[in-house]
mmCIF file of C-alpha atoms in Angstrom:
data_model
loop_
_atom_site.group_PDB
_atom_site.id
_atom_site.type_symbol
_atom_site.label_atom_id
_atom_site.label_comp_id
_atom_site.label_asym_id
_atom_site.label_seq_id
_atom_site.Cartn_x
_atom_site.Cartn_y
_atom_site.Cartn_z
ATOM 1 C CA GLN A 1 -31.756 -33.625 -72.985
ATOM 2 C CA VAL A 2 -30.448 -32.120 -69.767
ATOM 3 C CA GLN A 3 -32.884 -31.932 -66.873
ATOM 4 C CA LEU A 4 -32.412 -30.254 -63.517
ATOM 5 C CA GLN A 5 -34.147 -31.016 -60.231
ATOM 6 C CA GLU A 6 -33.911 -28.977 -57.046
ATOM 7 C CA SER A 7 -34.141 -30.603 -53.624
ATOM 8 C CA GLY A 8 -33.909 -29.426 -50.036
ATOM 9 C CA PRO A 9 -35.935 -28.298 -47.036
ATOM 10 C CA GLY A 10 -39.001 -26.212 -47.757
ATOM 11 C CA LEU A 11 -39.276 -24.542 -44.349
ATOM 12 C CA LEU A 12 -36.574 -22.793 -42.370
ATOM 13 C CA LYS A 13 -36.462 -20.652 -39.252
ATOM 14 C CA PRO A 14 -34.835 -17.214 -39.232
ATOM 15 C CA SER A 15 -31.036 -17.349 -38.816
ATOM 16 C CA GLU A 16 -30.811 -20.906 -40.192
ATOM 17 C CA THR A 17 -28.849 -21.907 -43.282
ATOM 18 C CA LEU A 18 -30.645 -22.643 -46.538
ATOM 19 C CA SER A 19 -29.104 -25.619 -48.356
ATOM 20 C CA LEU A 20 -30.376 -26.714 -51.743
ATOM 21 C CA THR A 21 -29.070 -29.263 -54.206
ATOM 22 C CA CYS A 22 -29.621 -29.450 -57.940
ATOM 23 C CA THR A 23 -29.270 -32.850 -59.588
ATOM 24 C CA VAL A 24 -28.245 -32.830 -63.240
ATOM 25 C CA SER A 25 -29.538 -35.654 -65.429
ATOM 26 C CA GLY A 26 -28.971 -36.238 -69.127
ATOM 27 C CA GLY A 27 -25.684 -34.373 -69.012
ATOM 28 C CA SER A 28 -22.583 -33.703 -66.946
ATOM 29 C CA VAL A 29 -21.678 -30.868 -64.607
ATOM 30 C CA ILE A 30 -18.211 -31.245 -66.115
ATOM 31 C CA SER A 31 -19.120 -29.450 -69.305
ATOM 32 C CA SER A 32 -18.820 -25.994 -70.806
ATOM 33 C CA ASN A 33 -21.648 -24.580 -68.739
ATOM 34 C CA TRP A 34 -22.076 -22.353 -65.737
ATOM 35 C CA TRP A 35 -24.488 -23.743 -63.171
ATOM 36 C CA ILE A 36 -26.634 -21.028 -61.650
ATOM 37 C CA TRP A 37 -29.232 -20.256 -58.988
ATOM 38 C CA VAL A 38 -32.078 -17.763 -59.395
ATOM 39 C CA ARG A 39 -34.865 -16.983 -56.943
ATOM 40 C CA GLN A 40 -38.311 -15.451 -57.184
ATOM 41 C CA PRO A 41 -40.181 -14.137 -54.126
ATOM 42 C CA PRO A 42 -43.926 -14.775 -54.226
ATOM 43 C CA GLY A 43 -45.582 -12.513 -56.790
ATOM 44 C CA LYS A 44 -42.312 -10.779 -57.670
ATOM 45 C CA GLY A 45 -39.601 -10.879 -60.314
ATOM 46 C CA LEU A 46 -36.452 -12.923 -60.819
ATOM 47 C CA GLU A 47 -33.251 -12.361 -58.850
ATOM 48 C CA TRP A 48 -29.918 -13.820 -59.927
ATOM 49 C CA ILE A 49 -28.146 -15.365 -56.910
ATOM 50 C CA GLY A 50 -24.909 -16.803 -58.197
ATOM 51 C CA GLU A 51 -23.170 -19.371 -60.344
ATOM 52 C CA THR A 52 -20.348 -21.887 -60.431
ATOM 53 C CA TYR A 53 -18.225 -23.616 -63.052
ATOM 54 C CA HIS A 54 -16.864 -27.158 -62.654
ATOM 55 C CA SER A 55 -13.373 -25.655 -62.218
ATOM 56 C CA GLY A 56 -14.548 -24.089 -58.968
ATOM 57 C CA SER A 57 -14.936 -20.549 -60.297
ATOM 58 C CA THR A 58 -17.874 -18.674 -58.850
ATOM 59 C CA ASN A 59 -19.738 -15.406 -59.268
ATOM 60 C CA TYR A 60 -22.218 -14.014 -56.747
ATOM 61 C CA ASN A 61 -24.838 -11.311 -56.480
ATOM 62 C CA PRO A 62 -23.034 -8.587 -54.507
ATOM 63 C CA SER A 63 -26.162 -7.964 -52.442
ATOM 64 C CA LEU A 64 -25.892 -11.531 -51.094
ATOM 65 C CA LYS A 65 -22.142 -11.825 -50.934
ATOM 66 C CA GLY A 66 -20.952 -12.963 -47.571
ATOM 67 C CA ARG A 67 -24.028 -15.148 -47.084
ATOM 68 C CA VAL A 68 -24.043 -17.183 -50.283
ATOM 69 C CA SER A 69 -21.923 -19.965 -51.695
ATOM 70 C CA VAL A 70 -22.417 -22.189 -54.743
ATOM 71 C CA SER A 71 -20.389 -25.326 -55.431
ATOM 72 C CA VAL A 72 -20.218 -28.362 -57.702
ATOM 73 C CA ASP A 73 -20.032 -32.015 -56.646
ATOM 74 C CA LYS A 74 -18.604 -33.795 -59.679
ATOM 75 C CA SER A 75 -18.899 -37.256 -58.126
ATOM 76 C CA LYS A 76 -22.660 -36.860 -57.710
ATOM 77 C CA ASN A 77 -23.272 -34.746 -60.833
ATOM 78 C CA GLN A 78 -24.856 -32.102 -58.641
ATOM 79 C CA PHE A 79 -24.367 -28.494 -57.671
ATOM 80 C CA SER A 80 -25.546 -26.785 -54.526
ATOM 81 C CA LEU A 81 -26.513 -23.492 -52.926
ATOM 82 C CA LYS A 82 -25.934 -22.404 -49.341
ATOM 83 C CA LEU A 83 -27.379 -19.184 -47.957
ATOM 84 C CA THR A 84 -26.659 -18.385 -44.332
ATOM 85 C CA SER A 85 -28.563 -16.341 -41.757
ATOM 86 C CA VAL A 86 -31.861 -16.436 -43.635
ATOM 87 C CA THR A 87 -34.701 -14.035 -42.922
ATOM 88 C CA ALA A 88 -38.261 -13.736 -44.185
ATOM 89 C CA ALA A 89 -36.888 -11.748 -47.122
ATOM 90 C CA ASP A 90 -35.270 -14.956 -48.385
ATOM 91 C CA THR A 91 -38.665 -16.635 -48.822
ATOM 92 C CA ALA A 92 -38.895 -17.472 -52.515
ATOM 93 C CA VAL A 93 -39.041 -20.107 -55.197
ATOM 94 C CA TYR A 94 -35.445 -21.144 -55.866
ATOM 95 C CA TYR A 95 -34.520 -22.295 -59.359
ATOM 96 C CA CYS A 96 -31.365 -24.042 -60.467
ATOM 97 C CA ALA A 97 -30.432 -23.594 -64.102
ATOM 98 C CA ARG A 98 -27.763 -23.906 -66.764
ATOM 99 C CA ARG A 99 -25.948 -21.086 -68.543
ATOM 100 C CA PRO A 100 -23.928 -22.295 -71.542
ATOM 101 C CA TYR A 101 -23.195 -18.798 -72.830
ATOM 102 C CA TYR A 102 -25.002 -15.493 -72.369
ATOM 103 C CA ALA A 103 -28.439 -16.946 -71.756
ATOM 104 C CA VAL A 104 -30.029 -19.446 -69.379
ATOM 105 C CA ASP A 105 -31.371 -22.279 -71.472
ATOM 106 C CA VAL A 106 -32.360 -25.046 -69.036
ATOM 107 C CA TRP A 107 -34.251 -24.500 -65.778
ATOM 108 C CA GLY A 108 -35.376 -26.747 -62.960
ATOM 109 C CA GLN A 109 -39.021 -26.653 -61.922
ATOM 110 C CA GLY A 110 -38.175 -24.663 -58.808
ATOM 111 C CA THR A 111 -38.573 -25.354 -55.106
ATOM 112 C CA MET A 112 -40.404 -23.122 -52.634
ATOM 113 C CA VAL A 113 -38.472 -22.166 -49.520
ATOM 114 C CA THR A 114 -40.306 -20.423 -46.704
ATOM 115 C CA VAL A 115 -38.557 -18.727 -43.791
ATOM 116 C CA SER A 116 -40.831 -18.417 -40.780
ATOM 117 C CA SER A 117 -40.586 -18.752 -37.039
ATOM 118 C CA GLU B 1 -24.713 -2.736 -61.447
ATOM 119 C CA ILE B 2 -26.622 -2.490 -64.710
ATOM 120 C CA VAL B 3 -30.321 -1.850 -64.083
ATOM 121 C CA LEU B 4 -32.852 -3.034 -66.655
ATOM 122 C CA THR B 5 -36.188 -1.219 -66.816
ATOM 123 C CA GLN B 6 -38.997 -2.920 -68.696
ATOM 124 C CA SER B 7 -42.047 -1.131 -70.041
ATOM 125 C CA PRO B 8 -44.922 -1.191 -69.906
ATOM 126 C CA GLY B 9 -45.503 -2.969 -66.601
ATOM 127 C CA THR B 10 -48.692 -4.468 -67.987
ATOM 128 C CA LEU B 11 -49.770 -4.716 -71.616
ATOM 129 C CA SER B 12 -53.403 -5.542 -72.435
ATOM 130 C CA LEU B 13 -53.941 -6.839 -75.955
ATOM 131 C CA SER B 14 -56.177 -9.229 -77.858
ATOM 132 C CA PRO B 15 -55.183 -12.421 -79.678
ATOM 133 C CA GLY B 16 -54.024 -11.605 -83.184
ATOM 134 C CA GLU B 17 -52.612 -8.218 -82.202
ATOM 135 C CA ARG B 18 -48.954 -7.217 -82.205
ATOM 136 C CA ALA B 19 -47.094 -6.848 -78.900
ATOM 137 C CA THR B 20 -44.063 -4.625 -78.409
ATOM 138 C CA LEU B 21 -42.154 -4.951 -75.113
ATOM 139 C CA SER B 22 -39.290 -2.673 -74.154
ATOM 140 C CA CYS B 23 -36.163 -3.254 -72.066
ATOM 141 C CA ARG B 24 -33.949 -0.259 -71.313
ATOM 142 C CA ALA B 25 -30.516 -0.604 -69.687
ATOM 143 C CA SER B 26 -28.924 1.949 -67.358
ATOM 144 C CA GLN B 27 -25.704 1.653 -69.359
ATOM 145 C CA SER B 28 -24.758 0.204 -72.706
ATOM 146 C CA VAL B 29 -24.978 -3.584 -73.049
ATOM 147 C CA SER B 30 -23.489 -5.574 -75.890
ATOM 148 C CA SER B 31 -26.207 -7.147 -78.006
ATOM 149 C CA SER B 32 -24.535 -10.494 -77.390
ATOM 150 C CA TYR B 33 -25.365 -10.174 -73.730
ATOM 151 C CA LEU B 34 -29.141 -9.595 -73.795
ATOM 152 C CA ALA B 35 -31.716 -12.375 -73.409
ATOM 153 C CA TRP B 36 -35.508 -12.583 -73.160
ATOM 154 C CA TYR B 37 -37.595 -15.118 -71.256
ATOM 155 C CA GLN B 38 -41.269 -16.018 -70.983
ATOM 156 C CA GLN B 39 -42.743 -17.199 -67.698
ATOM 157 C CA LYS B 40 -46.207 -18.642 -67.175
ATOM 158 C CA LEU B 41 -47.811 -18.975 -63.767
ATOM 159 C CA GLY B 42 -46.322 -21.804 -61.726
ATOM 160 C CA GLN B 43 -43.635 -22.565 -64.303
ATOM 161 C CA PRO B 44 -39.949 -21.726 -64.612
ATOM 162 C CA PRO B 45 -38.894 -19.136 -67.182
ATOM 163 C CA ARG B 46 -38.359 -20.288 -70.766
ATOM 164 C CA LEU B 47 -35.602 -18.867 -72.941
ATOM 165 C CA LEU B 48 -36.996 -17.085 -75.993
ATOM 166 C CA ILE B 49 -34.203 -14.925 -77.356
ATOM 167 C CA SER B 50 -30.442 -14.727 -76.819
ATOM 168 C CA GLY B 51 -27.934 -12.314 -78.275
ATOM 169 C CA ALA B 52 -30.769 -9.762 -78.480
ATOM 170 C CA SER B 53 -32.201 -11.292 -81.658
ATOM 171 C CA SER B 54 -31.519 -15.048 -81.918
ATOM 172 C CA ARG B 55 -34.522 -17.252 -81.251
ATOM 173 C CA ALA B 56 -33.904 -20.231 -78.991
ATOM 174 C CA THR B 57 -34.601 -23.739 -80.213
ATOM 175 C CA GLY B 58 -38.291 -24.375 -80.803
ATOM 176 C CA ILE B 59 -39.405 -20.753 -80.401
ATOM 177 C CA PRO B 60 -41.963 -19.735 -83.058
ATOM 178 C CA ASP B 61 -40.927 -17.082 -85.557
ATOM 179 C CA ARG B 62 -43.677 -14.740 -84.381
ATOM 180 C CA PHE B 63 -41.218 -13.873 -81.569
ATOM 181 C CA SER B 64 -38.449 -11.513 -82.550
ATOM 182 C CA GLY B 65 -35.894 -9.439 -80.682
ATOM 183 C CA SER B 66 -34.042 -6.311 -81.687
ATOM 184 C CA GLY B 67 -32.082 -3.424 -80.297
ATOM 185 C CA SER B 68 -28.629 -2.338 -79.254
ATOM 186 C CA GLY B 69 -26.815 -0.206 -76.707
ATOM 187 C CA THR B 70 -29.370 0.620 -74.031
ATOM 188 C CA ASP B 71 -32.656 -0.061 -75.843
ATOM 189 C CA PHE B 72 -33.943 -3.512 -76.662
ATOM 190 C CA THR B 73 -37.328 -4.744 -77.878
ATOM 191 C CA LEU B 74 -39.206 -8.024 -77.913
ATOM 192 C CA THR B 75 -41.930 -8.181 -80.541
ATOM 193 C CA ILE B 76 -44.658 -10.795 -80.850
ATOM 194 C CA SER B 77 -46.052 -10.299 -84.318
ATOM 195 C CA ARG B 78 -49.443 -11.933 -83.899
ATOM 196 C CA LEU B 79 -50.501 -12.962 -80.404
ATOM 197 C CA GLU B 80 -51.657 -16.500 -79.771
ATOM 198 C CA PRO B 81 -53.641 -17.397 -76.608
ATOM 199 C CA GLU B 82 -50.592 -19.187 -75.174
ATOM 200 C CA ASP B 83 -48.448 -16.043 -75.415
ATOM 201 C CA PHE B 84 -50.156 -14.300 -72.501
ATOM 202 C CA ALA B 85 -47.561 -14.499 -69.750
ATOM 203 C CA VAL B 86 -44.848 -12.449 -68.028
ATOM 204 C CA TYR B 87 -41.740 -11.549 -70.014
ATOM 205 C CA TYR B 88 -38.304 -10.757 -68.586
ATOM 206 C CA CYS B 89 -35.129 -9.431 -70.116
ATOM 207 C CA GLN B 90 -31.707 -10.250 -68.649
ATOM 208 C CA GLN B 91 -28.267 -8.789 -69.265
ATOM 209 C CA PHE B 92 -24.896 -10.481 -68.978
ATOM 210 C CA GLY B 93 -22.725 -7.429 -69.562
ATOM 211 C CA GLY B 94 -22.393 -6.380 -65.943
ATOM 212 C CA SER B 95 -20.298 -9.270 -64.680
ATOM 213 C CA PRO B 96 -20.581 -10.710 -62.128
ATOM 214 C CA MET B 97 -24.108 -9.403 -61.634
ATOM 215 C CA TYR B 98 -26.471 -10.680 -64.312
ATOM 216 C CA THR B 99 -29.581 -8.660 -63.622
ATOM 217 C CA PHE B 100 -33.137 -9.204 -64.793
ATOM 218 C CA GLY B 101 -35.689 -6.565 -65.657
ATOM 219 C CA GLN B 102 -38.737 -6.356 -63.416
ATOM 220 C CA GLY B 103 -40.963 -7.986 -66.034
ATOM 221 C CA THR B 104 -43.832 -7.068 -68.339
ATOM 222 C CA LYS B 105 -47.144 -8.826 -67.850
ATOM 223 C CA LEU B 106 -48.927 -9.456 -71.128
ATOM 224 C CA GLU B 107 -52.619 -9.944 -70.417
ATOM 225 C CA ILE B 108 -55.685 -10.626 -72.514
ATOM 226 C CA LYS B 109 -57.778 -7.545 -73.182
#
């Protein structure tokens, strides 16, 4: 079965760029799925960040647009998230996940990212 | 942006009781575009229901979803100890913004 694993720095300073990678195992990024990112600030609810398809199509949360980009690396069977100019408000657990239709059916375990000077 | 409002914020029940969780949308959402998730502390969310009423693979039949338009419901017919968690609804009708509700915490009474 498909498994997802997030990786990337856990601590950033304000104004830096958050870069996370999600490695897909047991399946291919070149499939009929959207590959998505969701975050969850400590003690709070889920926030949809954005998604990408292997064709290069993307959709983003309008509240983050301008700072966020999501892309697929077919050669590495990975997809990635970049969020620029981070602040403390971007501190959260970041999840990568799969959306085959109108539901998210596979999730990574999540990675905590803290923004602090 | 479609806003989802879940109620109650916290639901206190005992094992064996029936739980009814509500998700109300700020505008009409196709039933095909409404999902429910369960999240336990320190874990990622788990898909329970898609298309408002279709149980995901491996989800016990004590979980059921219903509703249409702006009002959707997740029902747990007879609570088991492992069901106490936070539950979220999510809509996919407001492309490209697929919002979540704020969550309902189901706690042991």
